[in-house]
C-alpha positions as a LaTeX table, in Angstrom:
\begin{tabular}{lrrr}
\hline
Residue & $x$ (\AA) & $y$ (\AA) & $z$ (\AA) \\
\hline
Unk1 & 40.72 & 19.18 & 25.74 \\
Unk2 & 38.75 & 18.34 & 28.85 \\
Unk3 & 36.92 & 15.03 & 29.08 \\
Unk4 & 34.96 & 14.41 & 32.30 \\
Unk5 & 37.26 & 16.80 & 34.15 \\
Unk6 & 40.48 & 15.21 & 32.86 \\
Unk7 & 42.82 & 17.12 & 30.59 \\
Unk8 & 43.58 & 15.01 & 27.50 \\
Unk9 & 46.34 & 15.92 & 25.04 \\
Unk10 & 45.58 & 16.29 & 21.34 \\
Unk11 & 46.52 & 13.09 & 19.54 \\
Unk12 & 46.41 & 14.54 & 16.02 \\
Unk13 & 46.97 & 18.06 & 14.78 \\
Unk14 & 43.90 & 19.95 & 13.59 \\
Unk15 & 43.27 & 19.46 & 9.89 \\
Unk16 & 40.13 & 20.87 & 8.27 \\
Unk17 & 40.33 & 18.57 & 5.24 \\
Unk18 & 40.48 & 15.43 & 7.37 \\
Unk19 & 37.74 & 16.78 & 9.62 \\
Unk20 & 35.41 & 17.19 & 6.63 \\
Unk21 & 36.32 & 13.71 & 5.37 \\
Unk22 & 35.69 & 12.02 & 8.73 \\
Unk23 & 32.51 & 14.04 & 9.24 \\
Unk24 & 31.25 & 12.84 & 5.83 \\
Unk25 & 32.22 & 9.24 & 6.58 \\
Unk26 & 30.58 & 9.37 & 10.00 \\
Unk27 & 27.30 & 10.68 & 8.57 \\
Unk28 & 27.32 & 8.25 & 5.63 \\
Unk29 & 28.06 & 5.20 & 7.79 \\
Unk30 & 25.48 & 6.22 & 10.39 \\
Unk31 & 22.72 & 6.49 & 7.77 \\
Unk32 & 23.87 & 3.24 & 6.18 \\
Unk33 & 23.62 & 1.43 & 9.50 \\
Unk34 & 20.16 & 2.90 & 10.09 \\
Unk35 & 19.05 & 1.76 & 6.62 \\
Unk36 & 20.35 & $-1.77$ & 7.29 \\
Unk37 & 18.47 & $-1.98$ & 10.59 \\
Unk38 & 15.26 & $-0.80$ & 8.92 \\
Unk39 & 15.68 & $-3.31$ & 6.07 \\
Unk40 & 16.33 & $-6.11$ & 8.55 \\
Unk41 & 13.19 & $-5.33$ & 10.55 \\
Unk42 & 11.15 & $-4.99$ & 7.34 \\
Unk43 & 12.41 & $-8.39$ & 6.16 \\
Unk44 & 11.51 & $-10.03$ & 9.46 \\
Unk45 & 8.01 & $-8.51$ & 9.33 \\
Unk46 & 7.61 & $-9.64$ & 5.70 \\
Unk47 & 8.48 & $-13.21$ & 6.64 \\
Unk48 & 6.09 & $-13.14$ & 9.59 \\
Unk49 & 3.02 & $-11.49$ & 8.10 \\
Unk50 & 3.18 & $-11.74$ & 4.30 \\
Unk51 & 4.88 & $-15.11$ & 3.82 \\
Unk52 & 2.98 & $-16.60$ & 6.80 \\
Unk53 & 6.20 & $-18.18$ & 7.97 \\
Unk54 & 5.18 & $-19.96$ & 11.18 \\
Unk55 & 8.59 & $-21.24$ & 12.22 \\
Unk56 & 9.36 & $-20.39$ & 15.83 \\
Unk57 & 12.81 & $-19.02$ & 15.05 \\
Unk58 & 11.37 & $-16.10$ & 13.01 \\
Unk59 & 9.71 & $-13.50$ & 15.27 \\
Unk60 & 8.10 & $-15.82$ & 17.79 \\
Unk61 & 4.55 & $-14.83$ & 18.65 \\
Unk62 & 4.43 & $-13.11$ & 22.03 \\
Unk63 & 0.66 & $-12.90$ & 22.37 \\
\hline
\end{tabular}
């Protein structure tokens, strides 16, 4: 395997079952992280605009 012009040896033998498992885990964890980021931003916006939370440590007003 070439990586930026350097030949790297294979660390693990090829295994289709493990590949499918790690591919599934990678996709599931990526979407889970995306969902957590979206929920976090939504919660911050809720506190700022719906709860009228005027503390300076929650989304300080830039304008």
